[in-house]
């Protein structure tokens, strides 16, 4: 969502145009760019690695977050209408919307009456191809047998293969204009209703699941279509990251706190690195030396490119600070923030501060050691043309306006946010101006505790406080059925499969963590209307 950078400075050109900021290429921007969603960041990193190494291979994540074989599913396509809210000539145009189904555990409806069917657990697709989300949402596969549930993963319009205008889907604002969250929610409602009818399972309850943007959609779907879904589990869903509901500096402060909690020295080193980087990168000679120090594939032209490269590493590592090794985004060890700080703290007194931060960031970019160099600056004609990135760029320039800034307390350079600058930049790059307050108008957000307590029900908001996005999420119970499950050391997107313990004498069926079991109980309450959940039986 920034241009030509992903996160904050010039490097990693990927989301929109430089239009997203009023900053120049030669100085620190005065605005904090929006963060690229994890799926798109994963695509970006794969593209960067391919360019940096000719024999780099794509890493495919499986349902348990490893390279093992993913749970099976079948691929289907639904004839979806282009526009659900108007009766213009193009409104009834159809496109093929992709969805995946796993019926391994489904309790099918009884013959004749159609009753007795198991529930449908439906994943509301995010900003990317649906297979990626299906193979990284192992929690749904874990709990499906306990409920006899049918698993359905629906791809979001304008992503993956669900392109209403094919390769021309991003050709102009006239085609991209059909990419909105409200259209996506209507897609989900129509597809779910049609699927239940075709399966003779009209009475089967539906629970929607989602993580990150998908979690936002899941919670909004429950509010907008309560007659279609009786409950929702929204994981790491920053539905309060709009307008002035959440402090604009909360995201960067949360990232900083993750590092500070591991080591005050680690935090201080990173905080001090930006001025040193600016000073050394102020001359051509300095830039050449920095290019060598950071092992750039090509000589770096701007010090801000390196700054953005570093900030990307520190920010996304905080977002995927999983307690086990994972390749969800990059190949990383368990607790990668802790490991980064160990690297910084392990340097002897008097060591070059930039050597410290480079070594730490290298854990994110090259933990496996297979990258000969780092792709810090990219050509202007690279992956910014990616359809997925174009899609989120459009959404970030129309309705998904999440203001972000950086305070003096952060380990990142201070920055601000301007609605006016964002509007002008978006108009320059897309030809349309954003509606920065539309999300709160359409879905609410202000005084959410009082509003939802009066009419909402059956929504589970789960957040891990190590996740920077958690600050924009629902962190307190709203009612007896709108609950917030919060773990102090939890990370972003906790719908991943819980790994089995390796001890031979462990008898529990899945070895669920307490947090996951609480989720299971909450979902049981929604599906069965009972106060007690399914029993986890020992073998």
Short mmCIF file of C-alpha atoms in Angstrom, two decimals:
data_model
loop_
_atom_site.label_atom_id
_atom_site.label_comp_id
_atom_site.label_asym_id
_atom_site.label_seq_id
_atom_site.Cartn_x
_atom_site.Cartn_y
_atom_site.Cartn_z
CA UNK A 1 0.00 0.00 0.00
CA UNK A 2 2.83 2.27 -0.39
CA UNK A 3 4.86 3.03 -3.25
CA UNK A 4 7.50 2.24 -4.27
CA UNK A 5 7.72 0.54 -0.94
CA UNK A 6 5.89 -1.95 1.09
CA UNK A 7 6.23 -0.57 4.49
CA UNK A 8 7.73 2.71 5.15
CA UNK A 9 10.46 3.75 2.86
CA UNK A 10 11.65 3.24 -0.69
CA UNK A 11 12.64 -0.41 -0.79
CA UNK A 12 10.26 -3.22 -1.57
CA UNK A 13 8.14 -1.48 -4.18
CA UNK A 14 4.86 -3.21 -4.00
CA UNK A 15 1.63 -1.97 -3.07
CA UNK A 16 0.53 1.11 -4.78
CA UNK A 17 2.47 4.03 -5.99
CA UNK A 18 4.52 6.45 -4.11
CA UNK A 19 1.29 8.19 -3.95
CA UNK A 20 0.57 6.72 -0.58
CA UNK A 21 2.91 9.15 1.04
CA UNK A 22 3.90 12.76 0.64
CA UNK A 23 7.49 11.89 1.39
CA UNK A 24 10.32 12.15 -1.04
CA UNK A 25 12.73 9.39 -1.93
CA UNK A 26 15.66 11.03 -0.28
CA UNK A 27 14.39 11.53 3.22
CA UNK A 28 12.42 9.68 5.83
CA UNK A 29 8.74 9.90 4.94
CA UNK A 30 6.61 11.92 7.30
CA UNK A 31 3.77 9.43 7.09
CA UNK A 32 3.62 5.84 8.25
CA UNK A 33 2.59 3.63 5.36
CA UNK A 34 -0.14 1.03 5.81
CA UNK A 35 1.10 -2.50 6.40
CA UNK A 36 0.81 -5.03 3.59
CA UNK A 37 -1.37 -8.02 4.61
CA UNK A 38 0.59 -11.17 5.41
CA UNK A 39 -0.53 -13.13 2.34
CA UNK A 40 0.66 -10.38 0.04
CA UNK A 41 3.85 -9.94 2.01
CA UNK A 42 4.48 -13.66 1.54
CA UNK A 43 4.06 -13.25 -2.21
CA UNK A 44 6.38 -10.29 -2.15
CA UNK A 45 9.08 -12.15 -0.24
CA UNK A 46 8.84 -15.09 -2.64
CA UNK A 47 9.29 -12.74 -5.58
CA UNK A 48 12.22 -11.01 -3.90
CA UNK A 49 13.89 -14.32 -3.17
CA UNK A 50 13.43 -15.52 -6.74
CA UNK A 51 15.13 -12.41 -8.02
CA UNK A 52 17.95 -12.67 -5.49
CA UNK A 53 18.64 -16.33 -6.21
CA UNK A 54 18.05 -17.99 -9.56
CA UNK A 55 17.36 -21.35 -7.98
CA UNK A 56 15.11 -20.13 -5.18
CA UNK A 57 12.03 -22.25 -4.68
CA UNK A 58 8.58 -21.25 -3.53
CA UNK A 59 7.75 -22.47 -0.07
CA UNK A 60 4.25 -23.87 0.23
CA UNK A 61 2.78 -23.88 3.71
CA UNK A 62 0.59 -26.78 4.72
CA UNK A 63 -2.31 -26.93 7.10
CA UNK A 64 -0.05 -27.48 10.08
CA UNK A 65 2.34 -24.70 9.08
CA UNK A 66 4.98 -27.08 7.76
CA UNK A 67 5.84 -28.55 4.37
CA UNK A 68 3.77 -31.67 4.95
CA UNK A 69 0.92 -32.58 2.65
CA UNK A 70 -2.09 -30.31 3.04
CA UNK A 71 -5.48 -31.63 4.06
CA UNK A 72 -7.44 -32.71 0.95
CA UNK A 73 -10.13 -30.53 -0.55
CA UNK A 74 -11.96 -30.40 -3.84
CA UNK A 75 -12.13 -27.30 -6.00
CA UNK A 76 -15.40 -25.87 -7.22
CA UNK A 77 -16.67 -22.74 -9.00
CA UNK A 78 -19.86 -20.83 -8.35
CA UNK A 79 -21.55 -18.56 -10.94
CA UNK A 80 -21.52 -15.28 -9.03
CA UNK A 81 -23.19 -12.03 -9.99
CA UNK A 82 -20.98 -9.04 -10.51
CA UNK A 83 -23.05 -6.45 -8.63
CA UNK A 84 -25.46 -7.30 -5.84
CA UNK A 85 -26.61 -3.77 -5.12
CA UNK A 86 -27.71 -2.22 -8.42
CA UNK A 87 -29.83 -3.15 -11.39
CA UNK A 88 -27.56 -1.70 -14.05
CA UNK A 89 -27.02 -3.69 -17.28
CA UNK A 90 -23.71 -5.10 -16.05
CA UNK A 91 -25.02 -6.05 -12.60
CA UNK A 92 -26.18 -9.52 -13.63
CA UNK A 93 -22.94 -10.39 -15.39
CA UNK A 94 -21.56 -13.64 -14.00
CA UNK A 95 -18.03 -14.61 -13.03
CA UNK A 96 -16.63 -17.84 -11.64
CA UNK A 97 -15.98 -17.63 -7.91
CA UNK A 98 -13.70 -20.32 -6.60
CA UNK A 99 -14.33 -22.26 -3.41
CA UNK A 100 -12.86 -25.34 -1.77
CA UNK A 101 -14.68 -28.11 0.07
CA UNK A 102 -13.57 -30.82 2.48
CA UNK A 103 -16.37 -33.25 3.37
CA UNK A 104 -14.18 -35.86 5.08
CA UNK A 105 -15.84 -35.32 8.45
CA UNK A 106 -19.24 -34.08 7.39
CA UNK A 107 -22.34 -35.62 8.90
CA UNK A 108 -24.61 -35.72 5.88
CA UNK A 109 -28.34 -34.92 6.09
CA UNK A 110 -30.79 -37.73 6.63
CA UNK A 111 -32.62 -38.94 3.57
CA UNK A 112 -36.02 -37.47 2.94
CA UNK A 113 -36.24 -34.72 5.52
CA UNK A 114 -32.86 -33.15 4.96
CA UNK A 115 -32.35 -32.71 8.68
CA UNK A 116 -29.52 -33.91 10.89
CA UNK A 117 -26.79 -32.39 8.75
CA UNK A 118 -23.58 -31.32 10.39
CA UNK A 119 -22.69 -27.63 10.44
CA UNK A 120 -20.86 -25.77 7.71
CA UNK A 121 -17.62 -24.17 8.83
CA UNK A 122 -16.93 -21.50 6.23
CA UNK A 123 -13.73 -19.51 5.84
CA UNK A 124 -14.34 -16.00 4.50
CA UNK A 125 -11.47 -15.54 2.07
CA UNK A 126 -8.88 -12.78 2.35
CA UNK A 127 -6.73 -10.88 -0.08
CA UNK A 128 -5.21 -13.82 -1.97
CA UNK A 129 -5.67 -17.25 -3.51
CA UNK A 130 -7.90 -19.39 -1.31
CA UNK A 131 -5.62 -22.46 -1.27
CA UNK A 132 -3.07 -20.50 0.74
CA UNK A 133 -5.62 -19.70 3.42
CA UNK A 134 -7.06 -23.21 3.45
CA UNK A 135 -3.64 -24.74 4.00
CA UNK A 136 -2.84 -22.28 6.77
CA UNK A 137 -6.07 -22.67 8.71
CA UNK A 138 -5.44 -26.04 10.29
CA UNK A 139 -7.61 -25.21 13.30
CA UNK A 140 -10.73 -25.79 11.20
CA UNK A 141 -9.46 -29.21 10.17
CA UNK A 142 -8.66 -29.98 13.80
CA UNK A 143 -12.16 -29.31 15.10
CA UNK A 144 -14.23 -30.53 12.12
CA UNK A 145 -14.38 -34.18 13.33
CA UNK A 146 -15.84 -33.12 16.67
CA UNK A 147 -18.77 -31.44 14.99
CA UNK A 148 -19.19 -33.54 11.84
CA UNK A 149 -18.59 -30.29 9.97
CA UNK A 150 -18.32 -29.57 6.28
CA UNK A 151 -15.38 -27.27 5.59
CA UNK A 152 -15.78 -24.59 2.95
CA UNK A 153 -13.20 -22.00 1.93
CA UNK A 154 -14.51 -19.21 -0.32
CA UNK A 155 -12.17 -17.08 -2.39
CA UNK A 156 -12.59 -13.31 -2.20
CA UNK A 157 -13.62 -11.62 -5.44
CA UNK A 158 -10.75 -10.07 -7.42
CA UNK A 159 -8.19 -12.44 -5.85
CA UNK A 160 -6.76 -15.78 -6.92
CA UNK A 161 -8.83 -17.17 -9.77
CA UNK A 162 -12.00 -15.26 -8.86
CA UNK A 163 -11.42 -12.41 -11.29
CA UNK A 164 -14.67 -10.92 -12.67
CA UNK A 165 -12.92 -9.46 -15.72
CA UNK A 166 -10.08 -11.96 -16.04
CA UNK A 167 -6.71 -10.37 -16.67
CA UNK A 168 -8.46 -7.05 -17.22
CA UNK A 169 -9.88 -6.97 -13.69
CA UNK A 170 -7.46 -4.22 -12.70
CA UNK A 171 -7.47 -2.35 -15.97
CA UNK A 172 -9.39 0.67 -14.68
CA UNK A 173 -11.46 2.08 -11.86
CA UNK A 174 -14.56 1.03 -13.78
CA UNK A 175 -13.68 -2.63 -13.28
CA UNK A 176 -11.95 -2.35 -9.91
CA UNK A 177 -14.93 -0.46 -8.57
CA UNK A 178 -16.67 -3.79 -7.99
CA UNK A 179 -14.00 -4.74 -5.45
CA UNK A 180 -15.52 -3.82 -2.10
CA UNK A 181 -16.01 -5.58 1.21
CA UNK A 182 -19.79 -5.28 0.92
CA UNK A 183 -19.81 -7.02 -2.46
CA UNK A 184 -17.56 -9.73 -1.02
CA UNK A 185 -19.89 -10.34 1.93
CA UNK A 186 -22.85 -10.60 -0.43
CA UNK A 187 -20.87 -13.11 -2.51
CA UNK A 188 -20.36 -15.24 0.58
CA UNK A 189 -24.05 -15.10 1.54
CA UNK A 190 -25.28 -16.12 -1.92
CA UNK A 191 -22.72 -18.90 -2.32
CA UNK A 192 -23.41 -20.36 1.13
CA UNK A 193 -27.17 -20.29 0.58
CA UNK A 194 -26.85 -21.92 -2.82
CA UNK A 195 -24.45 -24.57 -1.56
CA UNK A 196 -26.76 -25.55 1.30
CA UNK A 197 -29.67 -25.85 -1.09
CA UNK A 198 -27.69 -28.07 -3.46
CA UNK A 199 -26.62 -30.29 -0.57
CA UNK A 200 -30.18 -30.55 0.81
CA UNK A 201 -28.82 -29.10 4.02
CA UNK A 202 -30.88 -25.93 4.31
CA UNK A 203 -31.24 -26.31 8.08
CA UNK A 204 -27.54 -26.92 8.75
CA UNK A 205 -26.04 -24.17 10.93
CA UNK A 206 -23.19 -22.06 9.51
CA UNK A 207 -20.24 -20.66 11.43
CA UNK A 208 -17.86 -18.37 9.58
CA UNK A 209 -14.14 -18.20 10.32
CA UNK A 210 -11.48 -15.73 9.29
CA UNK A 211 -8.09 -14.35 10.20
CA UNK A 212 -6.77 -10.82 9.76
CA UNK A 213 -8.81 -9.14 6.98
CA UNK A 214 -10.71 -12.41 6.69
CA UNK A 215 -11.48 -12.15 10.41
CA UNK A 216 -12.87 -8.67 9.87
CA UNK A 217 -15.08 -10.06 7.13
CA UNK A 218 -16.22 -12.93 9.36
CA UNK A 219 -17.34 -10.60 12.14
CA UNK A 220 -19.01 -8.21 9.70
CA UNK A 221 -20.73 -11.14 7.98
CA UNK A 222 -22.30 -12.24 11.24
CA UNK A 223 -23.58 -8.69 11.82
CA UNK A 224 -24.86 -8.19 8.26
CA UNK A 225 -26.17 -11.70 7.55
CA UNK A 226 -27.28 -13.19 10.90
CA UNK A 227 -29.88 -15.26 9.04
CA UNK A 228 -27.10 -17.00 7.09
CA UNK A 229 -24.45 -17.53 9.78
CA UNK A 230 -25.31 -18.21 13.41
CA UNK A 231 -21.81 -17.42 14.62
CA UNK A 232 -18.34 -16.18 13.72
CA UNK A 233 -14.79 -16.66 14.89
CA UNK A 234 -12.70 -13.61 14.01
CA UNK A 235 -9.01 -14.09 14.65
CA UNK A 236 -6.62 -11.12 14.70
CA UNK A 237 -9.34 -8.91 13.22
CA UNK A 238 -8.54 -5.18 13.62
CA UNK A 239 -12.09 -3.93 13.07
CA UNK A 240 -11.37 -0.93 15.32
CA UNK A 241 -8.31 0.26 13.37
CA UNK A 242 -10.35 2.96 11.62
CA UNK A 243 -11.09 6.65 12.13
CA UNK A 244 -10.07 7.74 15.63
CA UNK A 245 -11.23 4.62 17.48
CA UNK A 246 -7.73 3.24 18.05
CA UNK A 247 -4.67 5.48 18.55
CA UNK A 248 -2.88 5.78 15.24
CA UNK A 249 0.49 4.96 16.79
CA UNK A 250 -0.74 1.74 18.42
CA UNK A 251 0.60 -0.61 15.73
CA UNK A 252 4.19 0.67 15.70
CA UNK A 253 4.21 0.98 19.49
CA UNK A 254 3.08 -2.63 19.78
CA UNK A 255 5.87 -3.80 17.48
CA UNK A 256 8.35 -1.84 19.58
CA UNK A 257 7.00 -3.33 22.79
CA UNK A 258 7.55 -6.85 21.45
CA UNK A 259 11.26 -6.12 21.10
CA UNK A 260 11.54 -4.12 24.29
CA UNK A 261 9.98 -7.00 26.24
CA UNK A 262 12.78 -9.27 25.04
CA UNK A 263 15.65 -6.87 25.63
CA UNK A 264 15.88 -3.16 26.35
CA UNK A 265 19.29 -3.12 24.65
CA UNK A 266 17.76 -4.73 21.55
CA UNK A 267 15.06 -2.05 21.43
CA UNK A 268 17.62 0.73 21.96
CA UNK A 269 19.95 -0.52 19.24
CA UNK A 270 17.16 -0.64 16.66
CA UNK A 271 15.88 2.79 17.70
CA UNK A 272 19.34 4.33 17.33
CA UNK A 273 20.09 2.71 13.97
CA UNK A 274 17.96 5.03 11.81
CA UNK A 275 19.99 8.19 12.44
CA UNK A 276 23.24 6.32 11.87
CA UNK A 277 21.84 4.94 8.61
CA UNK A 278 20.78 8.41 7.48
CA UNK A 279 24.20 9.88 8.21
CA UNK A 280 26.17 7.18 6.42
CA UNK A 281 23.83 7.12 3.47
CA UNK A 282 24.08 10.85 2.84
CA UNK A 283 26.94 10.43 0.31
CA UNK A 284 27.56 8.21 -2.69
CA UNK A 285 30.57 6.68 -0.95
CA UNK A 286 28.46 5.95 2.10
CA UNK A 287 25.76 4.29 0.01
CA UNK A 288 28.33 2.06 -1.62
CA UNK A 289 29.66 0.99 1.78
CA UNK A 290 26.12 0.35 3.01
CA UNK A 291 25.40 -1.75 -0.08
CA UNK A 292 28.35 -3.96 0.81
CA UNK A 293 27.46 -4.14 4.50
CA UNK A 294 23.88 -5.17 3.77
CA UNK A 295 24.94 -7.51 0.96
CA UNK A 296 22.67 -5.84 -1.57
CA UNK A 297 22.32 -7.55 -4.94
CA UNK A 298 22.65 -4.13 -6.58
CA UNK A 299 24.14 -0.91 -5.30
CA UNK A 300 21.56 0.90 -3.20
CA UNK A 301 20.60 4.39 -4.40
CA UNK A 302 18.77 5.57 -1.28
CA UNK A 303 19.46 5.00 2.40
CA UNK A 304 15.70 4.87 2.92
CA UNK A 305 15.64 1.68 0.87
CA UNK A 306 17.73 -0.01 3.54
CA UNK A 307 15.61 1.58 6.26
CA UNK A 308 12.48 0.12 4.72
CA UNK A 309 14.17 -3.26 4.30
CA UNK A 310 15.01 -3.26 8.01
CA UNK A 311 11.60 -2.03 9.10
CA UNK A 312 9.90 -4.74 7.06
CA UNK A 313 11.97 -7.39 8.80
CA UNK A 314 11.31 -6.11 12.31
CA UNK A 315 7.60 -5.49 11.73
CA UNK A 316 6.67 -8.75 10.05
CA UNK A 317 8.77 -10.80 12.45
CA UNK A 318 6.67 -9.33 15.25
CA UNK A 319 3.51 -10.30 13.37
CA UNK A 320 4.61 -13.94 12.94
CA UNK A 321 6.33 -14.43 16.29
CA UNK A 322 5.16 -18.05 16.51
CA UNK A 323 6.28 -20.37 19.32
CA UNK A 324 7.33 -23.04 16.81
CA UNK A 325 9.41 -22.94 13.62
CA UNK A 326 7.23 -21.87 10.70
CA UNK A 327 7.35 -20.90 7.05
CA UNK A 328 4.02 -19.07 7.08
CA UNK A 329 5.73 -15.95 5.74
CA UNK A 330 9.43 -16.75 5.69
CA UNK A 331 11.44 -19.66 7.06
CA UNK A 332 11.81 -18.63 10.70
CA UNK A 333 12.77 -20.28 13.98
CA UNK A 334 10.51 -20.45 17.02
CA UNK A 335 10.12 -17.09 18.78
CA UNK A 336 11.98 -15.16 16.06
CA UNK A 337 11.77 -11.80 17.92
CA UNK A 338 13.65 -13.34 20.82
CA UNK A 339 16.20 -14.80 18.41
CA UNK A 340 16.69 -11.42 16.71
CA UNK A 341 17.37 -9.80 20.06
CA UNK A 342 19.79 -12.56 21.00
CA UNK A 343 21.73 -11.76 17.84
CA UNK A 344 21.87 -8.03 18.66
CA UNK A 345 22.76 -8.62 22.31
CA UNK A 346 25.45 -11.12 21.35
CA UNK A 347 27.67 -8.51 19.68
CA UNK A 348 30.68 -7.29 21.66
CA UNK A 349 30.79 -3.80 23.11
CA UNK A 350 31.70 -1.18 20.52
CA UNK A 351 30.46 -3.21 17.54
CA UNK A 352 29.01 -1.31 14.59
CA UNK A 353 25.33 -0.64 15.26
CA UNK A 354 24.41 -1.25 11.62
CA UNK A 355 26.17 -4.60 11.66
CA UNK A 356 23.94 -5.52 14.58
CA UNK A 357 20.66 -4.62 12.91
CA UNK A 358 21.74 -6.22 9.64
CA UNK A 359 22.54 -9.48 11.39
CA UNK A 360 19.17 -9.42 13.13
CA UNK A 361 17.24 -8.64 9.95
CA UNK A 362 19.17 -11.37 8.15
CA UNK A 363 17.40 -13.90 10.36
CA UNK A 364 14.14 -12.85 8.69
CA UNK A 365 15.41 -12.71 5.13
CA UNK A 366 17.93 -15.54 5.14
CA UNK A 367 17.46 -17.86 8.10
CA UNK A 368 18.14 -20.88 5.88
CA UNK A 369 21.34 -19.29 4.55
CA UNK A 370 20.49 -19.93 0.91
CA UNK A 371 20.39 -16.30 -0.26
CA UNK A 372 23.63 -15.03 -1.76
CA UNK A 373 22.49 -11.40 -1.67
CA UNK A 374 19.57 -9.23 -0.58
CA UNK A 375 17.13 -7.66 -3.01
CA UNK A 376 16.85 -4.32 -1.22
CA UNK A 377 15.80 -2.12 -4.11
CA UNK A 378 13.66 -3.41 -6.96
CA UNK A 379 13.06 -2.34 -10.51
CA UNK A 380 9.96 -0.26 -11.19
CA UNK A 381 8.47 -2.92 -13.44
CA UNK A 382 8.55 -5.74 -10.91
CA UNK A 383 5.80 -7.32 -8.86
CA UNK A 384 3.85 -4.13 -8.32
CA UNK A 385 1.80 -5.44 -11.22
CA UNK A 386 0.79 -8.54 -9.25
CA UNK A 387 -2.98 -8.93 -9.31
CA UNK A 388 -3.22 -9.67 -5.61
CA UNK A 389 -1.18 -6.64 -4.68
CA UNK A 390 -3.16 -4.48 -7.07
CA UNK A 391 -6.33 -5.68 -5.40
CA UNK A 392 -5.29 -4.75 -1.91
CA UNK A 393 -3.81 -1.52 -3.19
CA UNK A 394 -7.25 -0.63 -4.54
CA UNK A 395 -8.98 -1.55 -1.29
CA UNK A 396 -6.42 0.41 0.72
CA UNK A 397 -7.13 3.43 -1.47
CA UNK A 398 -10.92 3.26 -1.31
CA UNK A 399 -12.46 1.96 1.91
CA UNK A 400 -9.76 0.21 3.99
CA UNK A 401 -8.19 3.41 5.29
CA UNK A 402 -6.44 2.49 8.54
CA UNK A 403 -4.48 5.53 9.79
CA UNK A 404 -1.02 4.78 11.15
CA UNK A 405 1.65 6.97 12.68
CA UNK A 406 4.75 6.50 14.80
CA UNK A 407 5.28 8.07 18.21
CA UNK A 408 8.53 9.12 19.85
CA UNK A 409 8.22 6.08 22.10
CA UNK A 410 8.50 3.76 19.12
CA UNK A 411 11.75 2.18 17.96
CA UNK A 412 10.92 3.48 14.47
CA UNK A 413 11.41 7.09 13.30
CA UNK A 414 8.52 9.42 14.22
CA UNK A 415 5.92 9.82 11.48
CA UNK A 416 2.41 11.16 10.97
CA UNK A 417 -0.71 10.44 8.95
CA UNK A 418 -2.76 12.84 6.84
CA UNK A 419 -6.19 12.09 5.39
CA UNK A 420 -5.70 14.87 2.85
CA UNK A 421 -2.34 13.58 1.64
CA UNK A 422 -3.71 10.05 1.41
CA UNK A 423 -6.73 11.24 -0.55
CA UNK A 424 -4.59 13.20 -3.02
CA UNK A 425 -2.16 10.33 -3.44
CA UNK A 426 -4.93 7.80 -4.05
CA UNK A 427 -6.63 10.07 -6.55
CA UNK A 428 -3.36 10.48 -8.42
CA UNK A 429 -2.75 6.74 -8.61
CA UNK A 430 -6.27 5.34 -9.05
CA UNK A 431 -8.42 8.19 -10.26
CA UNK A 432 -10.77 7.89 -7.30
CA UNK A 433 -10.76 9.35 -3.81
CA UNK A 434 -11.09 7.18 -0.73
CA UNK A 435 -14.05 7.14 1.59
CA UNK A 436 -12.04 7.09 4.82
CA UNK A 437 -15.04 6.86 7.14
CA UNK A 438 -17.13 4.40 5.15
CA UNK A 439 -16.14 1.32 7.15
CA UNK A 440 -17.37 2.77 10.42
CA UNK A 441 -20.53 3.97 8.69
CA UNK A 442 -21.24 0.58 7.14
CA UNK A 443 -20.17 -1.73 9.96
CA UNK A 444 -19.84 0.47 13.03
CA UNK A 445 -16.93 0.55 15.46
CA UNK A 446 -17.47 3.52 17.74
CA UNK A 447 -18.80 2.50 21.17
CA UNK A 448 -18.85 -1.07 19.90
CA UNK A 449 -19.35 -2.47 23.40
CA UNK A 450 -22.63 -0.64 23.87
CA UNK A 451 -23.86 -1.06 20.29
CA UNK A 452 -23.24 -4.80 19.89
CA UNK A 453 -24.47 -5.55 23.39
CA UNK A 454 -27.90 -4.37 22.28
CA UNK A 455 -28.28 -6.48 19.15
CA UNK A 456 -25.22 -8.63 18.37
CA UNK A 457 -24.46 -12.21 19.42
CA UNK A 458 -22.28 -15.24 18.77
CA UNK A 459 -19.00 -13.62 17.75
CA UNK A 460 -15.67 -14.81 19.08
CA UNK A 461 -12.81 -12.34 18.78
CA UNK A 462 -9.44 -13.98 19.37
CA UNK A 463 -6.23 -11.98 19.68
CA UNK A 464 -2.68 -12.53 20.79
CA UNK A 465 -1.12 -9.48 22.39
CA UNK A 466 2.22 -10.11 20.69
CA UNK A 467 0.42 -9.32 17.44
CA UNK A 468 0.66 -5.59 16.62
CA UNK A 469 -2.78 -5.74 15.00
CA UNK A 470 -4.34 -6.77 18.31
CA UNK A 471 -4.53 -3.13 19.42
CA UNK A 472 -7.19 -2.57 16.78
CA UNK A 473 -9.17 -5.63 17.80
CA UNK A 474 -11.90 -6.35 20.33
CA UNK A 475 -10.06 -7.18 23.56
CA UNK A 476 -12.88 -7.29 26.11
CA UNK A 477 -16.06 -9.31 26.36
CA UNK A 478 -19.08 -7.40 25.10
CA UNK A 479 -21.75 -9.84 26.23
CA UNK A 480 -22.10 -13.47 27.20
CA UNK A 481 -22.02 -14.49 23.53
CA UNK A 482 -19.71 -11.82 22.09
CA UNK A 483 -16.48 -12.78 23.74
CA UNK A 484 -12.84 -11.76 23.47
CA UNK A 485 -10.26 -14.51 23.88
CA UNK A 486 -6.93 -12.85 24.55
CA UNK A 487 -3.54 -14.46 25.13
CA UNK A 488 -0.72 -12.27 26.37
CA UNK A 489 1.93 -14.10 24.34
CA UNK A 490 -0.25 -14.97 21.36
CA UNK A 491 0.69 -14.05 17.80
CA UNK A 492 -1.07 -12.94 14.62
CA UNK A 493 -3.57 -15.30 13.02
CA UNK A 494 -3.95 -18.07 15.58
CA UNK A 495 -6.08 -20.36 13.42
CA UNK A 496 -3.09 -22.51 12.57
CA UNK A 497 -2.97 -26.17 13.50
CA UNK A 498 -1.71 -27.00 16.97
CA UNK A 499 1.20 -29.37 16.74
CA UNK A 500 1.07 -32.75 18.44
CA UNK A 501 3.44 -33.42 21.28
CA UNK A 502 6.13 -35.97 20.61
CA UNK A 503 6.10 -37.74 23.97
CA UNK A 504 4.94 -41.33 23.59
CA UNK A 505 2.93 -41.38 26.80
CA UNK A 506 0.79 -38.39 25.97
CA UNK A 507 -2.81 -39.62 25.66
CA UNK A 508 -4.81 -36.56 24.70
CA UNK A 509 -6.38 -36.74 21.25
CA UNK A 510 -5.04 -33.51 19.74
CA UNK A 511 -3.11 -32.05 22.66
CA UNK A 512 -4.98 -28.77 22.32
CA UNK A 513 -3.58 -25.82 24.12
CA UNK A 514 -5.92 -24.30 26.67
CA UNK A 515 -6.53 -21.40 24.33
CA UNK A 516 -7.60 -23.63 21.48
CA UNK A 517 -9.85 -25.66 23.72
CA UNK A 518 -11.60 -22.49 24.87
CA UNK A 519 -12.18 -21.66 21.21
CA UNK A 520 -13.61 -25.13 20.71
CA UNK A 521 -15.99 -24.71 23.62
CA UNK A 522 -17.13 -21.33 22.37
CA UNK A 523 -17.86 -22.69 18.89
CA UNK A 524 -19.75 -25.61 20.43
CA UNK A 525 -21.93 -23.13 22.27
CA UNK A 526 -22.73 -21.36 19.02
CA UNK A 527 -23.42 -24.50 16.97
CA UNK A 528 -25.28 -26.57 19.54
CA UNK A 529 -26.87 -23.83 21.59
CA UNK A 530 -25.57 -25.62 24.66
CA UNK A 531 -23.58 -24.33 27.59
CA UNK A 532 -21.05 -27.13 27.45
CA UNK A 533 -18.77 -28.08 24.62
CA UNK A 534 -17.72 -31.44 23.21
CA UNK A 535 -15.66 -33.69 25.40
CA UNK A 536 -12.04 -34.28 24.48
CA UNK A 537 -11.68 -37.98 25.08
CA UNK A 538 -8.39 -39.66 25.82
CA UNK A 539 -7.40 -42.65 23.79
#
